[in-house]
mmCIF file of C-alpha atoms in Angstrom:
data_model
loop_
_atom_site.group_PDB
_atom_site.id
_atom_site.type_symbol
_atom_site.label_atom_id
_atom_site.label_comp_id
_atom_site.label_asym_id
_atom_site.label_seq_id
_atom_site.Cartn_x
_atom_site.Cartn_y
_atom_site.Cartn_z
ATOM 1 C CA MET Y 7 34.702 -19.329 63.956
ATOM 2 C CA LYS Y 8 35.221 -22.776 65.309
ATOM 3 C CA ARG Y 9 36.472 -25.724 63.230
ATOM 4 C CA MET Y 10 35.964 -29.129 63.985
ATOM 5 C CA ALA Y 11 39.434 -31.000 64.631
ATOM 6 C CA ALA Y 12 37.869 -34.074 63.853
ATOM 7 C CA ILE Y 13 34.225 -35.536 62.987
ATOM 8 C CA LEU Y 14 32.532 -38.107 65.138
ATOM 9 C CA ILE Y 15 29.167 -39.104 64.008
ATOM 10 C CA VAL Y 16 27.060 -41.409 66.658
ATOM 11 C CA ALA Y 17 23.738 -42.647 65.371
ATOM 12 C CA LEU Y 18 21.826 -43.220 68.669
ATOM 13 C CA ALA Y 19 18.302 -42.847 67.450
ATOM 14 C CA VAL Y 20 16.233 -42.830 64.274
ATOM 15 C CA ALA Y 21 12.747 -42.126 64.539
ATOM 16 C CA PRO Y 22 10.475 -44.655 62.366
ATOM 17 C CA ARG Y 23 9.402 -43.099 59.228
ATOM 18 C CA PRO Y 24 5.772 -43.135 58.164
ATOM 19 C CA THR Y 25 4.551 -45.991 55.828
ATOM 20 C CA ALA Y 26 3.748 -45.246 52.260
ATOM 21 C CA ALA Y 27 0.170 -44.705 52.950
ATOM 22 C CA GLY Y 28 0.820 -42.157 55.540
ATOM 23 C CA GLU Y 29 3.831 -40.363 53.661
ATOM 24 C CA LEU Y 30 4.540 -36.986 55.001
ATOM 25 C CA SER Y 31 5.696 -34.473 52.813
ATOM 26 C CA ALA Y 32 4.256 -31.143 53.903
ATOM 27 C CA LEU Y 33 6.307 -28.817 55.913
ATOM 28 C CA ALA Y 34 5.836 -28.943 59.518
ATOM 29 C CA ARG Y 35 5.939 -25.655 61.686
ATOM 30 C CA LEU Y 36 7.396 -25.244 65.168
ATOM 31 C CA ASP Y 37 5.460 -23.728 67.902
ATOM 32 C CA PRO Y 38 8.198 -21.877 69.764
ATOM 33 C CA ALA Y 39 5.738 -20.808 72.803
ATOM 34 C CA ALA Y 40 5.146 -24.663 73.666
ATOM 35 C CA SER Y 41 8.818 -25.780 72.660
ATOM 36 C CA GLY Y 42 12.088 -25.595 74.858
ATOM 37 C CA ILE Y 43 15.301 -26.899 75.547
ATOM 38 C CA THR Y 44 15.734 -27.345 79.371
ATOM 39 C CA ASP Y 45 17.829 -29.047 82.014
ATOM 40 C CA THR Y 46 16.915 -32.184 83.821
ATOM 41 C CA GLU Y 47 18.494 -33.613 86.928
ATOM 42 C CA ASP Y 48 20.256 -36.187 84.836
ATOM 43 C CA GLY Y 49 20.907 -34.069 81.343
ATOM 44 C CA VAL Y 50 19.157 -32.006 78.644
ATOM 45 C CA ALA Y 51 15.268 -32.127 77.678
ATOM 46 C CA ILE Y 52 14.467 -31.229 74.008
ATOM 47 C CA ASP Y 53 10.845 -30.762 73.701
ATOM 48 C CA LEU Y 54 9.416 -29.342 70.422
ATOM 49 C CA SER Y 55 5.782 -28.804 69.608
ATOM 50 C CA LEU Y 56 4.831 -29.383 65.631
ATOM 51 C CA ASP Y 57 1.843 -28.533 63.934
ATOM 52 C CA GLN Y 58 2.154 -32.133 62.279
ATOM 53 C CA PRO Y 59 4.369 -35.176 62.748
ATOM 54 C CA VAL Y 60 7.585 -35.508 60.493
ATOM 55 C CA PRO Y 61 10.395 -38.365 60.464
ATOM 56 C CA TYR Y 62 13.546 -37.138 62.187
ATOM 57 C CA ARG Y 63 17.026 -38.482 63.535
ATOM 58 C CA VAL Y 64 19.385 -37.272 66.179
ATOM 59 C CA PHE Y 65 23.154 -38.118 66.362
ATOM 60 C CA LEU Y 66 26.251 -36.501 67.932
ATOM 61 C CA LEU Y 67 29.075 -34.549 66.647
ATOM 62 C CA ALA Y 68 32.318 -34.037 68.438
ATOM 63 C CA ASP Y 69 34.772 -31.252 68.904
ATOM 64 C CA PRO Y 70 32.992 -29.245 69.984
ATOM 65 C CA PRO Y 71 30.439 -31.836 71.390
ATOM 66 C CA ARG Y 72 27.042 -31.271 69.686
ATOM 67 C CA ALA Y 73 23.661 -32.719 69.247
ATOM 68 C CA VAL Y 74 22.090 -32.554 66.106
ATOM 69 C CA VAL Y 75 18.522 -33.186 64.927
ATOM 70 C CA ASP Y 76 17.564 -33.728 61.518
ATOM 71 C CA PHE Y 77 14.066 -33.286 60.588
ATOM 72 C CA ARG Y 78 11.910 -34.020 57.119
ATOM 73 C CA GLU Y 79 11.076 -31.035 57.251
ATOM 74 C CA VAL Y 80 10.392 -28.103 59.797
ATOM 75 C CA ASP Y 81 10.007 -24.684 59.220
ATOM 76 C CA PHE Y 82 11.662 -22.900 62.238
ATOM 77 C CA GLY Y 83 9.950 -19.528 61.027
ATOM 78 C CA ALA Y 84 10.981 -16.295 62.665
ATOM 79 C CA ALA Y 85 11.584 -17.748 66.023
ATOM 80 C CA ALA Y 86 15.100 -17.049 67.205
ATOM 81 C CA PRO Y 87 16.842 -20.344 68.096
ATOM 82 C CA ALA Y 88 18.194 -18.919 71.404
ATOM 83 C CA ALA Y 89 14.637 -18.075 72.587
ATOM 84 C CA LEU Y 90 14.101 -22.107 73.008
ATOM 85 C CA ASP Y 91 17.409 -22.623 74.935
ATOM 86 C CA ARG Y 92 16.662 -22.588 78.766
ATOM 87 C CA SER Y 93 19.727 -24.910 79.395
ATOM 88 C CA ALA Y 94 22.886 -23.960 81.210
ATOM 89 C CA ARG Y 95 24.174 -27.149 79.471
ATOM 90 C CA VAL Y 96 23.472 -26.038 75.989
ATOM 91 C CA LEU Y 97 26.305 -23.441 75.094
ATOM 92 C CA GLY Y 98 24.998 -22.336 71.589
ATOM 93 C CA LEU Y 99 21.926 -23.203 69.181
ATOM 94 C CA GLY Y 100 21.193 -23.080 65.714
ATOM 95 C CA ALA Y 101 18.452 -23.987 63.396
ATOM 96 C CA GLY Y 102 17.335 -24.025 59.519
ATOM 97 C CA PRO Y 103 17.424 -25.802 56.279
ATOM 98 C CA VAL Y 104 20.422 -28.091 55.591
ATOM 99 C CA ARG Y 105 19.459 -29.560 52.112
ATOM 100 C CA ALA Y 106 16.501 -29.948 49.988
ATOM 101 C CA GLY Y 107 13.738 -31.591 52.166
ATOM 102 C CA TRP Y 108 15.678 -31.415 55.283
ATOM 103 C CA SER Y 109 16.189 -29.076 58.310
ATOM 104 C CA ARG Y 110 18.739 -29.206 61.229
ATOM 105 C CA LEU Y 111 18.532 -28.044 64.700
ATOM 106 C CA VAL Y 112 22.131 -28.205 66.438
ATOM 107 C CA LEU Y 113 23.022 -27.661 70.031
ATOM 108 C CA GLU Y 114 26.272 -27.079 71.264
ATOM 109 C CA LEU Y 115 26.864 -28.850 74.559
ATOM 110 C CA ASP Y 116 29.118 -28.430 77.517
ATOM 111 C CA GLY Y 117 30.465 -31.946 77.320
ATOM 112 C CA PRO Y 118 30.096 -35.524 76.008
ATOM 113 C CA TYR Y 119 26.444 -36.869 75.964
ATOM 114 C CA ALA Y 120 24.373 -39.763 74.875
ATOM 115 C CA VAL Y 121 21.101 -39.945 73.636
ATOM 116 C CA ALA Y 122 18.979 -41.448 76.480
ATOM 117 C CA SER Y 123 15.598 -41.524 74.533
ATOM 118 C CA ALA Y 124 14.172 -40.124 71.383
ATOM 119 C CA ALA Y 125 10.545 -41.250 70.943
ATOM 120 C CA GLU Y 126 8.326 -41.375 67.719
ATOM 121 C CA PRO Y 127 6.552 -38.114 67.649
ATOM 122 C CA ARG Y 128 3.311 -38.159 69.749
ATOM 123 C CA THR Y 129 0.336 -37.052 67.635
ATOM 124 C CA GLY Y 130 -2.845 -35.453 68.757
ATOM 125 C CA ASN Y 131 -3.369 -31.707 68.473
ATOM 126 C CA GLY Y 132 -0.281 -31.412 66.349
ATOM 127 C CA ALA Y 133 2.898 -33.523 67.179
ATOM 128 C CA GLN Y 134 5.297 -33.546 70.285
ATOM 129 C CA VAL Y 135 9.008 -34.466 69.892
ATOM 130 C CA SER Y 136 10.755 -35.519 72.944
ATOM 131 C CA ILE Y 137 14.429 -36.008 73.101
ATOM 132 C CA ARG Y 138 16.551 -36.701 76.321
ATOM 133 C CA LEU Y 139 20.238 -36.269 76.539
ATOM 134 C CA ALA Y 140 22.315 -37.938 79.282
ATOM 135 C CA PRO Y 141 26.064 -36.971 80.303
ATOM 136 C CA ALA Y 142 28.443 -39.917 79.010
ATOM 137 C CA THR Y 143 32.230 -40.691 79.022
ATOM 138 C CA LYS Y 144 34.346 -40.147 76.144
ATOM 139 C CA ASP Y 145 34.998 -43.665 75.949
ATOM 140 C CA ALA Y 146 31.294 -44.612 75.948
ATOM 141 C CA PHE Y 147 30.710 -41.863 73.286
ATOM 142 C CA ALA Y 148 33.469 -43.042 71.033
ATOM 143 C CA ALA Y 149 32.354 -46.688 71.387
ATOM 144 C CA ALA Y 150 28.842 -45.720 70.002
ATOM 145 C CA ALA Y 151 30.132 -44.268 66.978
ATOM 146 C CA GLY Y 152 28.482 -45.069 63.590
ATOM 147 C CA ALA Y 153 26.289 -43.226 61.244
ATOM 148 C CA PRO Y 154 22.674 -44.455 60.753
ATOM 149 C CA ALA Y 155 21.836 -46.241 57.697
ATOM 150 C CA ASP Y 156 19.001 -44.422 56.088
ATOM 151 C CA PRO Y 157 18.193 -44.379 52.050
ATOM 152 C CA ASP Y 158 16.861 -40.933 52.640
ATOM 153 C CA TRP Y 159 19.899 -39.685 53.659
ATOM 154 C CA PRO Y 160 22.785 -41.462 51.454
ATOM 155 C CA ASP Y 161 26.035 -42.117 52.948
ATOM 156 C CA LEU Y 162 28.583 -40.635 50.862
ATOM 157 C CA ARG Y 163 31.413 -43.002 50.112
ATOM 158 C CA PRO Y 164 34.665 -41.567 49.351
ATOM 159 C CA ALA Y 165 36.608 -42.505 46.094
ATOM 160 C CA ASP Y 166 39.387 -44.850 46.992
ATOM 161 C CA VAL Y 167 42.617 -42.879 47.221
ATOM 162 C CA LEU Y 168 45.555 -44.489 45.315
ATOM 163 C CA ALA Y 169 47.927 -41.987 44.031
ATOM 164 C CA PRO Y 170 47.344 -38.538 42.937
ATOM 165 C CA LYS Y 171 45.674 -37.923 39.476
ATOM 166 C CA LEU Y 172 47.902 -35.831 37.277
ATOM 167 C CA ARG Y 173 46.479 -33.025 35.760
ATOM 168 C CA GLN Y 174 45.342 -33.821 31.969
ATOM 169 C CA ASP Y 175 48.291 -32.804 29.467
ATOM 170 C CA GLY Y 176 46.768 -34.282 26.322
ATOM 171 C CA SER Y 177 48.432 -37.417 26.530
ATOM 172 C CA ARG Y 178 45.155 -39.519 27.265
ATOM 173 C CA PRO Y 179 41.632 -39.081 26.715
ATOM 174 C CA LEU Y 180 39.842 -36.314 28.599
ATOM 175 C CA VAL Y 181 37.450 -37.555 31.345
ATOM 176 C CA VAL Y 182 34.334 -35.272 31.287
ATOM 177 C CA VAL Y 183 31.777 -35.985 34.078
ATOM 178 C CA LEU Y 184 28.370 -34.589 33.045
ATOM 179 C CA ASP Y 185 25.826 -33.544 35.991
ATOM 180 C CA PRO Y 186 22.158 -33.700 34.891
ATOM 181 C CA GLY Y 187 20.560 -31.189 37.276
ATOM 182 C CA HIS Y 188 17.929 -32.413 39.917
ATOM 183 C CA GLY Y 189 16.102 -35.704 39.426
ATOM 184 C CA GLY Y 190 13.835 -38.087 41.493
ATOM 185 C CA ILE Y 191 12.004 -36.193 44.068
ATOM 186 C CA ASP Y 192 13.536 -33.019 43.027
ATOM 187 C CA PRO Y 193 12.113 -32.410 39.436
ATOM 188 C CA GLY Y 194 13.624 -28.838 39.344
ATOM 189 C CA ALA Y 195 11.794 -26.059 37.275
ATOM 190 C CA GLU Y 196 8.500 -26.972 35.497
ATOM 191 C CA ALA Y 197 6.475 -25.477 32.801
ATOM 192 C CA GLY Y 198 3.617 -27.321 31.862
ATOM 193 C CA PRO Y 199 4.543 -31.085 31.205
ATOM 194 C CA LEU Y 200 7.912 -30.081 30.978
ATOM 195 C CA ARG Y 201 10.347 -30.980 33.783
ATOM 196 C CA GLU Y 202 13.967 -29.567 34.151
ATOM 197 C CA ALA Y 203 15.241 -32.956 35.453
ATOM 198 C CA HIS Y 204 13.877 -34.701 32.611
ATOM 199 C CA LEU Y 205 15.265 -32.129 29.971
ATOM 200 C CA THR Y 206 18.627 -32.094 31.511
ATOM 201 C CA LEU Y 207 18.981 -36.080 31.492
ATOM 202 C CA ALA Y 208 17.880 -36.258 27.826
ATOM 203 C CA PHE Y 209 20.429 -33.632 26.954
ATOM 204 C CA ALA Y 210 23.371 -35.195 28.976
ATOM 205 C CA ARG Y 211 22.535 -38.320 27.495
ATOM 206 C CA GLU Y 212 22.938 -36.743 23.731
ATOM 207 C CA LEU Y 213 25.880 -34.833 24.905
ATOM 208 C CA ALA Y 214 27.541 -37.733 26.011
ATOM 209 C CA GLU Y 215 27.284 -39.617 22.765
ATOM 210 C CA VAL Y 216 28.885 -36.535 20.902
ATOM 211 C CA LEU Y 217 31.894 -36.307 23.239
ATOM 212 C CA ARG Y 218 32.305 -39.921 23.125
ATOM 213 C CA ARG Y 219 32.576 -40.021 19.625
ATOM 214 C CA ASP Y 220 35.261 -37.198 19.883
ATOM 215 C CA GLY Y 221 37.260 -39.489 22.013
ATOM 216 C CA MET Y 222 36.499 -38.270 25.430
ATOM 217 C CA ILE Y 223 35.587 -40.430 28.315
ATOM 218 C CA VAL Y 224 32.247 -39.425 29.721
ATOM 219 C CA GLU Y 225 30.310 -40.277 32.858
ATOM 220 C CA LEU Y 226 27.100 -39.184 34.435
ATOM 221 C CA THR Y 227 26.248 -38.384 37.928
ATOM 222 C CA ARG Y 228 22.786 -40.005 37.302
ATOM 223 C CA GLY Y 229 21.728 -41.974 34.400
ATOM 224 C CA ASP Y 230 18.000 -42.247 35.408
ATOM 225 C CA ASP Y 231 15.358 -40.073 36.865
ATOM 226 C CA SER Y 232 16.947 -40.563 40.570
ATOM 227 C CA PHE Y 233 17.684 -38.227 43.339
ATOM 228 C CA VAL Y 234 21.307 -37.742 43.826
ATOM 229 C CA PRO Y 235 22.615 -35.519 46.888
ATOM 230 C CA LEU Y 236 24.806 -32.502 45.653
ATOM 231 C CA GLU Y 237 27.722 -33.744 47.798
ATOM 232 C CA ALA Y 238 27.492 -36.960 46.213
ATOM 233 C CA ARG Y 239 27.850 -35.760 42.858
ATOM 234 C CA ILE Y 240 31.280 -34.285 43.658
ATOM 235 C CA SER Y 241 32.215 -37.855 45.105
ATOM 236 C CA ILE Y 242 31.005 -39.313 41.814
ATOM 237 C CA ALA Y 243 33.150 -36.963 39.938
ATOM 238 C CA ARG Y 244 36.296 -37.656 41.915
ATOM 239 C CA GLY Y 245 35.614 -41.477 41.502
ATOM 240 C CA ALA Y 246 35.213 -41.217 37.989
ATOM 241 C CA GLY Y 247 38.881 -39.148 37.794
ATOM 242 C CA ALA Y 248 37.231 -36.225 36.317
ATOM 243 C CA ASP Y 249 39.182 -33.528 34.329
ATOM 244 C CA VAL Y 250 36.278 -31.462 33.996
ATOM 245 C CA PHE Y 251 32.941 -31.212 35.589
ATOM 246 C CA LEU Y 252 29.909 -29.786 33.577
ATOM 247 C CA SER Y 253 26.375 -29.258 35.567
ATOM 248 C CA LEU Y 254 23.559 -28.987 33.318
ATOM 249 C CA HIS Y 255 20.443 -27.117 34.330
ATOM 250 C CA ALA Y 256 17.373 -25.107 32.788
ATOM 251 C CA ASP Y 257 16.176 -22.868 35.326
ATOM 252 C CA ALA Y 258 13.066 -20.658 35.717
ATOM 253 C CA LEU Y 259 12.648 -17.199 37.105
ATOM 254 C CA GLU Y 260 9.602 -16.062 38.935
ATOM 255 C CA GLU Y 261 10.145 -12.452 38.298
ATOM 256 C CA GLY Y 262 11.563 -10.607 35.156
ATOM 257 C CA LEU Y 263 12.428 -12.458 31.856
ATOM 258 C CA ALA Y 264 15.681 -14.155 30.994
ATOM 259 C CA THR Y 265 16.703 -16.121 27.989
ATOM 260 C CA GLY Y 266 19.702 -17.827 26.563
ATOM 261 C CA ALA Y 267 22.730 -19.740 27.942
ATOM 262 C CA THR Y 268 24.528 -18.732 30.866
ATOM 263 C CA ILE Y 269 27.714 -20.263 32.368
ATOM 264 C CA TYR Y 270 28.163 -20.150 36.249
ATOM 265 C CA LYS Y 271 31.435 -20.495 37.960
ATOM 266 C CA LEU Y 272 32.061 -20.451 41.811
ATOM 267 C CA ALA Y 273 31.518 -17.112 43.273
ATOM 268 C CA ALA Y 274 34.800 -15.191 44.279
ATOM 269 C CA GLY Y 275 34.696 -15.519 48.162
ATOM 270 C CA ALA Y 276 32.749 -18.564 48.235
ATOM 271 C CA GLY Y 277 35.771 -20.878 48.587
ATOM 272 C CA ASP Y 278 36.351 -20.344 52.112
ATOM 273 C CA ALA Y 279 32.771 -21.235 53.004
ATOM 274 C CA ALA Y 280 33.038 -24.275 50.629
ATOM 275 C CA ALA Y 281 36.171 -25.280 52.140
ATOM 276 C CA GLU Y 282 34.711 -25.242 55.684
ATOM 277 C CA LEU Y 283 31.394 -27.232 54.512
ATOM 278 C CA LEU Y 284 33.574 -29.638 52.451
ATOM 279 C CA ALA Y 285 35.538 -30.538 55.517
ATOM 280 C CA GLU Y 286 32.610 -31.144 57.845
ATOM 281 C CA ARG Y 287 30.246 -33.048 55.519
ATOM 282 C CA HIS Y 288 32.693 -35.145 53.289
ATOM 283 C CA ASP Y 289 34.929 -37.944 54.232
ATOM 284 C CA ARG Y 290 38.391 -36.700 54.669
ATOM 285 C CA ALA Y 291 39.844 -39.012 52.086
ATOM 286 C CA ASP Y 292 37.426 -37.575 49.458
ATOM 287 C CA LEU Y 293 38.204 -33.909 49.603
ATOM 288 C CA LEU Y 294 41.286 -33.920 47.377
ATOM 289 C CA SER Y 295 42.538 -36.189 44.651
ATOM 290 C CA GLY Y 296 45.236 -38.514 46.131
ATOM 291 C CA VAL Y 297 45.198 -36.990 49.524
ATOM 292 C CA ASP Y 298 43.918 -38.654 52.689
ATOM 293 C CA LEU Y 299 43.009 -35.901 55.119
ATOM 294 C CA SER Y 300 41.408 -38.241 57.659
ATOM 295 C CA PHE Y 301 44.019 -37.257 60.378
ATOM 296 C CA GLN Y 302 44.350 -33.779 59.526
ATOM 297 C CA ASP Y 303 42.223 -31.148 61.263
ATOM 298 C CA ASP Y 304 40.044 -28.388 59.629
ATOM 299 C CA ALA Y 305 42.915 -25.832 59.303
ATOM 300 C CA VAL Y 306 45.117 -28.047 57.238
ATOM 301 C CA ALA Y 307 42.416 -29.339 55.226
ATOM 302 C CA ALA Y 308 41.192 -25.533 54.469
ATOM 303 C CA VAL Y 309 44.996 -24.661 53.539
ATOM 304 C CA LEU Y 310 45.319 -27.755 51.288
ATOM 305 C CA MET Y 311 41.984 -26.875 49.447
ATOM 306 C CA ASP Y 312 42.908 -23.133 49.165
ATOM 307 C CA LEU Y 313 46.076 -24.263 47.499
ATOM 308 C CA ALA Y 314 44.319 -26.527 45.186
ATOM 309 C CA ARG Y 315 41.416 -23.886 44.382
ATOM 310 C CA ALA Y 316 44.257 -21.177 43.441
ATOM 311 C CA GLU Y 317 45.464 -23.491 40.901
ATOM 312 C CA THR Y 318 41.929 -24.388 39.734
ATOM 313 C CA ALA Y 319 40.393 -21.020 39.717
ATOM 314 C CA PRO Y 320 42.197 -19.537 36.102
ATOM 315 C CA ARG Y 321 41.319 -22.902 34.624
ATOM 316 C CA ILE Y 322 37.608 -22.589 35.159
ATOM 317 C CA ASP Y 323 37.947 -19.113 33.919
ATOM 318 C CA ARG Y 324 39.378 -20.225 30.839
ATOM 319 C CA LEU Y 325 36.777 -23.166 30.550
ATOM 320 C CA ALA Y 326 33.857 -20.689 31.158
ATOM 321 C CA SER Y 327 35.324 -18.223 28.304
ATOM 322 C CA ARG Y 328 35.904 -21.123 25.863
ATOM 323 C CA LEU Y 329 32.318 -22.522 26.307
ATOM 324 C CA VAL Y 330 31.031 -19.107 25.647
ATOM 325 C CA ASP Y 331 33.041 -18.383 22.600
ATOM 326 C CA ALA Y 332 31.858 -21.718 20.946
ATOM 327 C CA ILE Y 333 28.350 -21.175 21.835
ATOM 328 C CA ARG Y 334 28.400 -17.702 20.388
ATOM 329 C CA ASP Y 335 30.252 -19.260 17.398
ATOM 330 C CA ALA Y 336 27.504 -21.598 16.710
ATOM 331 C CA GLY Y 337 25.141 -19.056 16.517
ATOM 332 C CA LEU Y 338 23.029 -20.034 19.592
ATOM 333 C CA ARG Y 339 21.539 -17.580 21.975
ATOM 334 C CA LEU Y 340 23.459 -16.442 25.141
ATOM 335 C CA HIS Y 341 22.317 -14.664 28.186
ATOM 336 C CA ARG Y 342 23.289 -10.931 28.118
ATOM 337 C CA HIS Y 343 25.610 -11.728 30.756
ATOM 338 C CA PRO Y 344 26.775 -15.020 29.601
ATOM 339 C CA VAL Y 345 29.232 -15.536 32.412
ATOM 340 C CA GLN Y 346 28.041 -15.435 36.126
ATOM 341 C CA GLU Y 347 29.071 -16.512 39.465
ATOM 342 C CA ALA Y 348 27.282 -18.100 42.230
ATOM 343 C CA ALA Y 349 27.873 -20.548 45.323
ATOM 344 C CA PHE Y 350 26.258 -23.658 43.761
ATOM 345 C CA SER Y 351 27.386 -26.847 45.924
ATOM 346 C CA VAL Y 352 28.396 -28.865 42.701
ATOM 347 C CA LEU Y 353 31.007 -26.219 41.857
ATOM 348 C CA LYS Y 354 32.944 -26.667 45.287
ATOM 349 C CA ALA Y 355 35.414 -29.317 44.418
ATOM 350 C CA PRO Y 356 38.698 -27.349 45.061
ATOM 351 C CA ASP Y 357 40.814 -29.510 42.493
ATOM 352 C CA ILE Y 358 38.156 -30.235 39.688
ATOM 353 C CA PRO Y 359 37.486 -27.588 37.084
ATOM 354 C CA ALA Y 360 33.595 -27.299 37.158
ATOM 355 C CA VAL Y 361 31.210 -24.851 35.776
ATOM 356 C CA LEU Y 362 27.263 -24.955 35.706
ATOM 357 C CA LEU Y 363 25.556 -24.467 32.388
ATOM 358 C CA GLU Y 364 22.263 -23.215 32.219
ATOM 359 C CA LEU Y 365 21.006 -24.186 28.961
ATOM 360 C CA GLY Y 366 18.099 -21.729 28.845
ATOM 361 C CA PHE Y 367 15.233 -20.719 31.114
ATOM 362 C CA MET Y 368 12.069 -22.806 31.250
ATOM 363 C CA SER Y 369 10.386 -19.483 32.253
ATOM 364 C CA SER Y 370 11.123 -18.212 28.717
ATOM 365 C CA PRO Y 371 8.729 -19.628 25.843
ATOM 366 C CA LYS Y 372 11.505 -19.310 23.303
ATOM 367 C CA ASP Y 373 14.003 -21.055 25.436
ATOM 368 C CA ARG Y 374 11.404 -23.763 26.083
ATOM 369 C CA GLU Y 375 10.912 -24.282 22.300
ATOM 370 C CA ARG Y 376 14.783 -24.442 21.871
ATOM 371 C CA LEU Y 377 15.088 -26.957 24.519
ATOM 372 C CA ALA Y 378 12.793 -29.283 22.912
ATOM 373 C CA ASP Y 379 14.108 -28.973 19.510
ATOM 374 C CA PRO Y 380 16.364 -31.724 18.445
ATOM 375 C CA VAL Y 381 18.196 -29.813 15.980
ATOM 376 C CA TRP Y 382 19.077 -26.999 18.562
ATOM 377 C CA ARG Y 383 20.127 -29.659 21.087
ATOM 378 C CA ALA Y 384 22.605 -31.144 18.632
ATOM 379 C CA THR Y 385 23.908 -27.657 17.942
ATOM 380 C CA MET Y 386 24.517 -26.991 21.467
ATOM 381 C CA ALA Y 387 26.219 -30.184 22.098
ATOM 382 C CA ALA Y 388 28.480 -29.682 19.283
ATOM 383 C CA ALA Y 389 29.246 -26.198 20.602
ATOM 384 C CA ILE Y 390 30.050 -27.672 23.963
ATOM 385 C CA ARG Y 391 32.162 -30.240 22.292
ATOM 386 C CA ALA Y 392 34.150 -27.540 20.401
ATOM 387 C CA GLY Y 393 34.348 -25.382 23.693
ATOM 388 C CA LEU Y 394 35.745 -28.358 25.726
ATOM 389 C CA ARG Y 395 38.235 -29.270 22.952
ATOM 390 C CA ALA Y 396 39.551 -25.780 22.682
ATOM 391 C CA TRP Y 397 39.599 -25.748 26.544
ATOM 392 C CA ALA Y 398 41.526 -29.164 26.896
ATOM 393 C CA GLY Y 399 44.301 -27.979 24.460
ATOM 394 C CA GLU Y 400 45.097 -24.873 26.264
ATOM 395 C CA ASP Y 401 45.065 -26.469 29.698
ATOM 396 C CA ALA Y 402 47.189 -29.610 28.320
ATOM 397 C CA ALA Y 403 49.601 -26.955 26.939
ATOM 398 C CA GLU Y 404 49.852 -25.219 30.279
ATOM 399 C CA ALA Y 405 50.022 -28.545 32.018
ATOM 400 C CA ARG Y 406 53.128 -29.554 30.117
ATOM 401 C CA LEU Y 407 54.878 -26.134 30.919
ATOM 402 C CA VAL Y 408 54.154 -26.613 34.619
ATOM 403 C CA ARG Y 409 55.692 -29.980 34.723
ATOM 404 C CA GLN Y 410 58.871 -28.848 33.090
#
């Protein structure tokens, strides 16, 4: 698998977004028979036929040189990306979803290029996206570097790196970052008038007050009904100096019946993929607390993150266990498999103990009643406080031994 030795993002064209009156939200579909990527006399032509116009942007990545086209949003369907590639200058092609509401087309190129043109999609019978790439010198490529300013694609600003943050040893208040799931354009699970994003935010505020009264320092990744990208939530936690990160959700299942609280930790084996994605998509100064990896390649970054994860993993296991114990001791309903694993993006910070707590399932009528009950929420908040307190005591004792 290729790793990037460095990341260089060049904002060369951003197609205009539609006005509010013509806001586009439906999924556009690609017509592979009428689309293609071909060579021209001067470079590469990208011609895509869509069934409706969508905003898009195009930029370049280095090592290896690539052209990236982000759409909001295109369903590439069952069409094999390679079927579009009829260019000798394109060495590889991939396409698919990249985050909620966005999809991506990536072309690996045979050298440095510039975006010669990227027009607003032509409309008529569907929409036509036309992009032209022209060969460029390495110096010209580097001189044009700069990411596009786009409120729909937030720039993830890394935390200022001063000194390594020491693991908590009980000598200072515990710093807890609560992450109310979803928000803004992403409401999460829905059941009648209930929205997961609203429930998790309300519970996070109540839990924050309980933890603060216990002497903990608490920050929220969002304080209102706004959209926060998943990677930005990790950056917020690092900027707050989090000792522990707790993401709050209340999901729904389309099939089957599930009920009760569930604790998720990062799936075994997901660490390598997580390290690679973080190295590609995060600022290098924001990967590990106190370590600026801006001038290190992906291999070095991955090794350092693996070492950090090796220390963090058993701490996460204990965190999940103590939360389950506390919820059970409080007489609250737990899922029949209370601790599970998943590759959730918000759990991928290698050096911050993090778990995702499904408070219940909005697809369960009983869970919905509990989630709406202030007495139940207060009991759950007290249980989480007890679980965090128990975990923090054990974690601090271990930290003091490690330092000795």
